[in-house]
PDB file of C-alpha atoms in Angstrom:
ATOM      1  CA  MET A   1     -51.103  44.100  51.845  1.00  0.00           C
ATOM      2  CA  THR A   2     -47.188  44.364  52.559  1.00  0.00           C
ATOM      3  CA  VAL A   3     -45.015  41.913  53.874  1.00  0.00           C
ATOM      4  CA  SER A   4     -44.540  43.733  56.902  1.00  0.00           C
ATOM      5  CA  ASP A   5     -48.188  44.184  57.154  1.00  0.00           C
ATOM      6  CA  HIS A   6     -49.227  41.016  57.197  1.00  0.00           C
ATOM      7  CA  GLY A   7     -46.808  39.465  58.942  1.00  0.00           C
ATOM      8  CA  ALA A   8     -47.202  42.374  61.905  1.00  0.00           C
ATOM      9  CA  LEU A   9     -51.393  40.807  61.551  1.00  0.00           C
ATOM     10  CA  MET A  10     -50.517  37.301  62.232  1.00  0.00           C
ATOM     11  CA  ASP A  11     -48.237  38.451  65.371  1.00  0.00           C
ATOM     12  CA  ASP A  12     -51.044  40.039  66.706  1.00  0.00           C
ATOM     13  CA  VAL A  13     -53.471  37.639  65.817  1.00  0.00           C
ATOM     14  CA  TYR A  14     -51.636  35.081  66.961  1.00  0.00           C
ATOM     15  CA  ARG A  15     -49.663  36.120  69.722  1.00  0.00           C
ATOM     16  CA  TYR A  16     -51.363  34.562  72.301  1.00  0.00           C
ATOM     17  CA  GLN A  17     -53.531  31.721  70.345  1.00  0.00           C
ATOM     18  CA  ARG A  18     -50.177  29.946  69.555  1.00  0.00           C
ATOM     19  CA  HIS A  19     -49.995  28.818  73.206  1.00  0.00           C
ATOM     20  CA  ILE A  20     -53.178  27.315  72.336  1.00  0.00           C
ATOM     21  CA  TYR A  21     -53.391  26.521  68.979  1.00  0.00           C
ATOM     22  CA  ASP A  22     -52.603  23.106  68.488  1.00  0.00           C
ATOM     23  CA  ALA A  23     -54.925  21.785  71.433  1.00  0.00           C
ATOM     24  CA  SER A  24     -57.576  23.559  69.740  1.00  0.00           C
ATOM     25  CA  ARG A  25     -57.215  23.379  65.699  1.00  0.00           C
ATOM     26  CA  LYS A  26     -57.284  19.496  66.106  1.00  0.00           C
ATOM     27  CA  PHE A  27     -60.880  19.619  66.519  1.00  0.00           C
ATOM     28  CA  TYR A  28     -60.792  21.219  62.922  1.00  0.00           C
ATOM     29  CA  LEU A  29     -57.903  21.803  61.335  1.00  0.00           C
ATOM     30  CA  LEU A  30     -58.827  18.160  59.549  1.00  0.00           C
ATOM     31  CA  GLY A  31     -56.700  15.838  57.716  1.00  0.00           C
ATOM     32  CA  ARG A  32     -53.398  17.307  57.922  1.00  0.00           C
ATOM     33  CA  ASP A  33     -52.291  13.799  59.448  1.00  0.00           C
ATOM     34  CA  ARG A  34     -53.490  12.171  56.264  1.00  0.00           C
ATOM     35  CA  LEU A  35     -51.144  14.490  54.021  1.00  0.00           C
ATOM     36  CA  ILE A  36     -48.542  13.370  56.295  1.00  0.00           C
ATOM     37  CA  ASP A  37     -49.213  10.025  55.199  1.00  0.00           C
ATOM     38  CA  ALA A  38     -49.724  10.789  51.744  1.00  0.00           C
ATOM     39  CA  LEU A  39     -46.276  12.637  51.736  1.00  0.00           C
ATOM     40  CA  ASP A  40     -44.234   8.640  51.867  1.00  0.00           C
ATOM     41  CA  PRO A  41     -40.750  10.029  51.507  1.00  0.00           C
ATOM     42  CA  SER A  42     -37.914   7.900  50.899  1.00  0.00           C
ATOM     43  CA  ASP A  43     -34.712   8.132  53.361  1.00  0.00           C
ATOM     44  CA  ASP A  44     -32.874  11.586  52.812  1.00  0.00           C
ATOM     45  CA  MET A  45     -35.530  13.783  51.559  1.00  0.00           C
ATOM     46  CA  GLN A  46     -35.841  17.274  52.195  1.00  0.00           C
ATOM     47  CA  ILE A  47     -39.300  18.534  53.068  1.00  0.00           C
ATOM     48  CA  LEU A  48     -40.374  21.865  53.016  1.00  0.00           C
ATOM     49  CA  GLU A  49     -43.591  22.992  54.947  1.00  0.00           C
ATOM     50  CA  ILE A  50     -44.914  26.636  53.906  1.00  0.00           C
ATOM     51  CA  GLY A  51     -46.699  28.351  56.404  1.00  0.00           C
ATOM     52  CA  CYS A  52     -45.657  26.102  59.081  1.00  0.00           C
ATOM     53  CA  GLY A  53     -46.597  27.882  62.050  1.00  0.00           C
ATOM     54  CA  THR A  54     -46.308  26.088  65.646  1.00  0.00           C
ATOM     55  CA  GLY A  55     -44.272  23.483  63.909  1.00  0.00           C
ATOM     56  CA  ARG A  56     -47.044  20.916  64.633  1.00  0.00           C
ATOM     57  CA  ASN A  57     -46.858  19.296  61.165  1.00  0.00           C
ATOM     58  CA  LEU A  58     -43.297  19.242  60.802  1.00  0.00           C
ATOM     59  CA  ILE A  59     -42.921  17.122  64.150  1.00  0.00           C
ATOM     60  CA  GLN A  60     -45.375  15.011  63.359  1.00  0.00           C
ATOM     61  CA  THR A  61     -43.902  14.384  59.925  1.00  0.00           C
ATOM     62  CA  ALA A  62     -40.139  13.728  61.726  1.00  0.00           C
ATOM     63  CA  HIS A  63     -41.546  11.612  63.597  1.00  0.00           C
ATOM     64  CA  ALA A  64     -43.358   9.747  60.814  1.00  0.00           C
ATOM     65  CA  TYR A  65     -40.223   9.784  58.420  1.00  0.00           C
ATOM     66  CA  PRO A  66     -36.630   9.461  60.781  1.00  0.00           C
ATOM     67  CA  GLY A  67     -34.843   9.643  58.034  1.00  0.00           C
ATOM     68  CA  VAL A  68     -35.615  13.006  56.223  1.00  0.00           C
ATOM     69  CA  GLN A  69     -34.781  16.242  56.813  1.00  0.00           C
ATOM     70  CA  LEU A  70     -37.425  19.266  57.631  1.00  0.00           C
ATOM     71  CA  TYR A  71     -37.404  22.936  56.546  1.00  0.00           C
ATOM     72  CA  GLY A  72     -40.366  25.637  57.407  1.00  0.00           C
ATOM     73  CA  VAL A  73     -41.518  29.097  57.177  1.00  0.00           C
ATOM     74  CA  ASP A  74     -44.021  31.496  57.969  1.00  0.00           C
ATOM     75  CA  ILE A  75     -44.087  34.935  58.088  1.00  0.00           C
ATOM     76  CA  SER A  76     -44.922  34.989  61.853  1.00  0.00           C
ATOM     77  CA  GLU A  77     -42.188  36.082  64.168  1.00  0.00           C
ATOM     78  CA  ALA A  78     -44.777  34.999  67.080  1.00  0.00           C
ATOM     79  CA  MET A  79     -45.647  31.707  65.360  1.00  0.00           C
ATOM     80  CA  LEU A  80     -41.710  30.879  64.827  1.00  0.00           C
ATOM     81  CA  ASP A  81     -41.150  31.346  68.475  1.00  0.00           C
ATOM     82  CA  THR A  82     -43.509  28.474  69.803  1.00  0.00           C
ATOM     83  CA  ALA A  83     -42.433  26.522  66.809  1.00  0.00           C
ATOM     84  CA  GLY A  84     -39.060  26.815  67.623  1.00  0.00           C
ATOM     85  CA  GLN A  85     -39.344  25.956  71.225  1.00  0.00           C
ATOM     86  CA  GLN A  86     -41.337  22.899  70.449  1.00  0.00           C
ATOM     87  CA  ILE A  87     -39.003  21.313  68.425  1.00  0.00           C
ATOM     88  CA  LYS A  88     -36.448  22.061  70.545  1.00  0.00           C
ATOM     89  CA  ARG A  89     -38.394  20.068  73.447  1.00  0.00           C
ATOM     90  CA  ALA A  90     -38.544  17.758  71.028  1.00  0.00           C
ATOM     91  CA  GLY A  91     -35.368  17.084  70.204  1.00  0.00           C
ATOM     92  CA  LEU A  92     -35.375  17.165  66.571  1.00  0.00           C
ATOM     93  CA  GLY A  93     -33.295  20.398  66.192  1.00  0.00           C
ATOM     94  CA  HIS A  94     -30.517  18.967  64.482  1.00  0.00           C
ATOM     95  CA  ARG A  95     -33.510  17.733  61.609  1.00  0.00           C
ATOM     96  CA  VAL A  96     -35.670  20.231  61.323  1.00  0.00           C
ATOM     97  CA  ARG A  97     -34.968  24.373  60.167  1.00  0.00           C
ATOM     98  CA  LEU A  98     -36.888  27.397  60.020  1.00  0.00           C
ATOM     99  CA  ALA A  99     -36.633  31.298  58.910  1.00  0.00           C
ATOM    100  CA  GLN A 100     -39.525  33.622  58.601  1.00  0.00           C
ATOM    101  CA  ALA A 101     -40.766  34.360  55.314  1.00  0.00           C
ATOM    102  CA  ASP A 102     -43.624  36.012  53.450  1.00  0.00           C
ATOM    103  CA  ALA A 103     -44.948  32.789  51.486  1.00  0.00           C
ATOM    104  CA  ARG A 104     -45.052  34.304  47.895  1.00  0.00           C
ATOM    105  CA  GLU A 105     -41.512  34.696  47.392  1.00  0.00           C
ATOM    106  CA  PHE A 106     -38.625  33.857  48.998  1.00  0.00           C
ATOM    107  CA  ASP A 107     -35.297  32.531  48.788  1.00  0.00           C
ATOM    108  CA  PRO A 108     -34.438  28.596  50.471  1.00  0.00           C
ATOM    109  CA  GLU A 109     -30.716  28.869  49.431  1.00  0.00           C
ATOM    110  CA  SER A 110     -30.217  31.895  51.159  1.00  0.00           C
ATOM    111  CA  LEU A 111     -32.327  30.792  54.143  1.00  0.00           C
ATOM    112  CA  PHE A 112     -31.560  26.729  54.571  1.00  0.00           C
ATOM    113  CA  GLY A 113     -28.860  26.232  51.358  1.00  0.00           C
ATOM    114  CA  GLN A 114     -31.105  24.571  49.427  1.00  0.00           C
ATOM    115  CA  THR A 115     -32.728  25.338  46.366  1.00  0.00           C
ATOM    116  CA  ARG A 116     -35.670  22.508  45.491  1.00  0.00           C
ATOM    117  CA  PHE A 117     -37.270  20.520  48.214  1.00  0.00           C
ATOM    118  CA  ASP A 118     -38.495  17.036  47.169  1.00  0.00           C
ATOM    119  CA  ARG A 119     -41.990  17.413  49.299  1.00  0.00           C
ATOM    120  CA  VAL A 120     -43.231  20.842  49.599  1.00  0.00           C
ATOM    121  CA  PHE A 121     -46.895  21.220  51.706  1.00  0.00           C
ATOM    122  CA  PHE A 122     -49.380  23.732  52.693  1.00  0.00           C
ATOM    123  CA  SER A 123     -51.612  22.731  55.540  1.00  0.00           C
ATOM    124  CA  PHE A 124     -54.630  25.250  56.480  1.00  0.00           C
ATOM    125  CA  SER A 125     -52.068  28.292  55.394  1.00  0.00           C
ATOM    126  CA  LEU A 126     -53.256  28.842  51.504  1.00  0.00           C
ATOM    127  CA  SER A 127     -56.641  30.067  52.864  1.00  0.00           C
ATOM    128  CA  MET A 128     -54.351  32.711  54.915  1.00  0.00           C
ATOM    129  CA  ILE A 129     -52.390  33.915  52.165  1.00  0.00           C
ATOM    130  CA  PRO A 130     -53.116  37.288  50.460  1.00  0.00           C
ATOM    131  CA  GLY A 131     -52.306  36.376  46.980  1.00  0.00           C
ATOM    132  CA  TRP A 132     -52.371  32.963  47.963  1.00  0.00           C
ATOM    133  CA  GLN A 133     -51.911  32.147  43.872  1.00  0.00           C
ATOM    134  CA  HIS A 134     -48.218  33.255  43.719  1.00  0.00           C
ATOM    135  CA  ALA A 135     -47.300  31.266  47.326  1.00  0.00           C
ATOM    136  CA  LEU A 136     -49.079  28.366  45.220  1.00  0.00           C
ATOM    137  CA  GLN A 137     -46.768  29.049  42.334  1.00  0.00           C
ATOM    138  CA  HIS A 138     -43.700  29.391  43.921  1.00  0.00           C
ATOM    139  CA  GLY A 139     -44.372  26.304  45.748  1.00  0.00           C
ATOM    140  CA  LEU A 140     -44.348  24.523  42.766  1.00  0.00           C
ATOM    141  CA  SER A 141     -41.435  26.261  41.648  1.00  0.00           C
ATOM    142  CA  LEU A 142     -39.330  25.002  44.521  1.00  0.00           C
ATOM    143  CA  THR A 143     -40.555  21.661  43.985  1.00  0.00           C
ATOM    144  CA  GLN A 144     -38.131  18.928  42.559  1.00  0.00           C
ATOM    145  CA  ASP A 145     -39.032  17.728  39.035  1.00  0.00           C
ATOM    146  CA  THR A 146     -39.194  14.134  40.297  1.00  0.00           C
ATOM    147  CA  GLY A 147     -41.308  15.351  43.509  1.00  0.00           C
ATOM    148  CA  SER A 148     -44.657  16.236  44.332  1.00  0.00           C
ATOM    149  CA  LEU A 149     -46.948  19.010  46.434  1.00  0.00           C
ATOM    150  CA  HIS A 150     -49.166  18.730  48.540  1.00  0.00           C
ATOM    151  CA  VAL A 151     -51.726  20.596  49.835  1.00  0.00           C
ATOM    152  CA  VAL A 152     -54.760  20.312  52.986  1.00  0.00           C
ATOM    153  CA  ASP A 153     -57.259  23.040  53.118  1.00  0.00           C
ATOM    154  CA  PHE A 154     -60.977  23.951  53.676  1.00  0.00           C
ATOM    155  CA  GLY A 155     -63.386  22.848  51.055  1.00  0.00           C
ATOM    156  CA  GLN A 156     -66.674  24.752  50.280  1.00  0.00           C
ATOM    157  CA  GLN A 157     -68.618  22.789  52.681  1.00  0.00           C
ATOM    158  CA  GLN A 158     -71.282  22.285  50.271  1.00  0.00           C
ATOM    159  CA  ARG A 159     -72.772  18.922  51.984  1.00  0.00           C
ATOM    160  CA  LEU A 160     -72.563  20.246  55.676  1.00  0.00           C
ATOM    161  CA  PRO A 161     -75.318  22.105  57.644  1.00  0.00           C
ATOM    162  CA  ARG A 162     -76.534  25.512  56.546  1.00  0.00           C
ATOM    163  CA  TRP A 163     -75.717  26.343  60.488  1.00  0.00           C
ATOM    164  CA  ALA A 164     -72.495  24.655  60.453  1.00  0.00           C
ATOM    165  CA  LYS A 165     -70.944  25.889  57.236  1.00  0.00           C
ATOM    166  CA  GLY A 166     -72.119  29.136  58.651  1.00  0.00           C
ATOM    167  CA  CYS A 167     -70.714  29.152  61.789  1.00  0.00           C
ATOM    168  CA  LEU A 168     -67.138  27.707  60.595  1.00  0.00           C
ATOM    169  CA  GLY A 169     -67.376  30.994  58.191  1.00  0.00           C
ATOM    170  CA  THR A 170     -67.839  33.067  61.415  1.00  0.00           C
ATOM    171  CA  TRP A 171     -64.741  31.688  62.988  1.00  0.00           C
ATOM    172  CA  LEU A 172     -63.054  31.766  60.007  1.00  0.00           C
ATOM    173  CA  LYS A 173     -62.877  34.904  59.299  1.00  0.00           C
ATOM    174  CA  TRP A 174     -61.922  35.902  63.032  1.00  0.00           C
ATOM    175  CA  PHE A 175     -58.635  34.622  62.214  1.00  0.00           C
ATOM    176  CA  HIS A 176     -58.569  36.235  59.115  1.00  0.00           C
ATOM    177  CA  VAL A 177     -59.066  32.694  56.752  1.00  0.00           C
ATOM    178  CA  HIS A 178     -60.455  33.329  53.533  1.00  0.00           C
ATOM    179  CA  PRO A 179     -61.247  29.854  51.906  1.00  0.00           C
ATOM    180  CA  ASP A 180     -61.324  30.503  48.195  1.00  0.00           C
ATOM    181  CA  PRO A 181     -63.896  28.519  46.039  1.00  0.00           C
ATOM    182  CA  LYS A 182     -61.341  28.519  43.299  1.00  0.00           C
ATOM    183  CA  LEU A 183     -59.253  26.875  44.708  1.00  0.00           C
ATOM    184  CA  ILE A 184     -59.060  23.626  42.523  1.00  0.00           C
ATOM    185  CA  GLU A 185     -59.347  25.271  39.622  1.00  0.00           C
ATOM    186  CA  VAL A 186     -56.109  27.484  40.122  1.00  0.00           C
ATOM    187  CA  ILE A 187     -54.461  24.417  41.587  1.00  0.00           C
ATOM    188  CA  GLU A 188     -55.264  22.168  38.430  1.00  0.00           C
ATOM    189  CA  SER A 189     -54.337  25.477  35.691  1.00  0.00           C
ATOM    190  CA  GLU A 190     -50.841  25.311  37.367  1.00  0.00           C
ATOM    191  CA  ALA A 191     -50.579  21.332  37.807  1.00  0.00           C
ATOM    192  CA  SER A 192     -51.259  22.054  34.158  1.00  0.00           C
ATOM    193  CA  LEU A 193     -48.653  24.482  33.267  1.00  0.00           C
ATOM    194  CA  ASN A 194     -46.155  22.754  35.117  1.00  0.00           C
ATOM    195  CA  GLN A 195     -46.874  18.937  33.391  1.00  0.00           C
ATOM    196  CA  ARG A 196     -47.885  17.345  36.672  1.00  0.00           C
ATOM    197  CA  PRO A 197     -50.939  15.202  37.463  1.00  0.00           C
ATOM    198  CA  VAL A 198     -52.998  16.444  40.133  1.00  0.00           C
ATOM    199  CA  GLN A 199     -55.700  14.276  42.811  1.00  0.00           C
ATOM    200  CA  VAL A 200     -57.964  15.982  44.860  1.00  0.00           C
ATOM    201  CA  GLN A 201     -60.110  14.479  47.828  1.00  0.00           C
ATOM    202  CA  SER A 202     -63.408  15.913  49.044  1.00  0.00           C
ATOM    203  CA  LEU A 203     -62.943  14.947  52.754  1.00  0.00           C
ATOM    204  CA  TYR A 204     -65.631  15.089  55.612  1.00  0.00           C
ATOM    205  CA  ARG A 205     -68.341  16.506  53.649  1.00  0.00           C
ATOM    206  CA  ASP A 206     -66.797  18.389  51.160  1.00  0.00           C
ATOM    207  CA  TYR A 207     -65.483  19.911  54.702  1.00  0.00           C
ATOM    208  CA  THR A 208     -61.575  19.759  53.821  1.00  0.00           C
ATOM    209  CA  TRP A 209     -59.321  19.629  50.142  1.00  0.00           C
ATOM    210  CA  LEU A 210     -57.024  17.195  50.063  1.00  0.00           C
ATOM    211  CA  ILE A 211     -54.721  17.710  47.082  1.00  0.00           C
ATOM    212  CA  HIS A 212     -51.475  16.113  45.273  1.00  0.00           C
ATOM    213  CA  ILE A 213     -49.865  17.325  42.791  1.00  0.00           C
ATOM    214  CA  GLY A 214     -47.503  14.801  41.248  1.00  0.00           C
ATOM    215  CA  ALA A 215     -43.967  14.347  39.655  1.00  0.00           C
ATOM    216  CA  LYS A 216     -43.290  16.180  36.394  1.00  0.00           C
ATOM    217  CA  HIS A 217     -44.674  13.551  33.526  1.00  0.00           C
ATOM    218  CA  ASP A 218     -41.158  13.514  31.689  1.00  0.00           C
ATOM    219  CA  ALA A 219     -39.355  13.187  34.867  1.00  0.00           C
TER     220      ALA A 219
END
């Protein structure tokens, strides 16, 4: 799928859903606030969310850490429009910058004047990105050696009742969400190649995976 095709698909999926996205997703995008807690940045750090959607996480992060500067990219123009409006209403336009970009390849210097970031995170976005492995690799390349990359996404629901797993799988497919059972394997491999430690938590009976890729060993 080309970049323009994927952007058009996401605009089509969320053209109307974006208006109720935050109200509805709080019931099943579980673990987002735990990821924000784990960021634990110092003042003046630069934080990037890849696949920022409606801007909900950027706003929450800005409130939690008043001293940081935030950046968000998303491929959907419709979602970025909503994000921009919500960030403005929250009075955070001076601290949060947005840009339309393909998660798999973008130049943050041309978009934001930044080459690398102290914290990079994906919140339920990797499972929506075709070729998500490239997005993960790119995210790592944008993470400072002393920084960290964080992921929260759907697990494989191995400890959920079969009916619940089936219902969730059907619901996710409607929105072109495809959790990959190889997510942990790929993340651990990429962390090893980049000489970074990785921690994986399974939450809510394997409903959600929460992943922390830490600073380089020699940083």
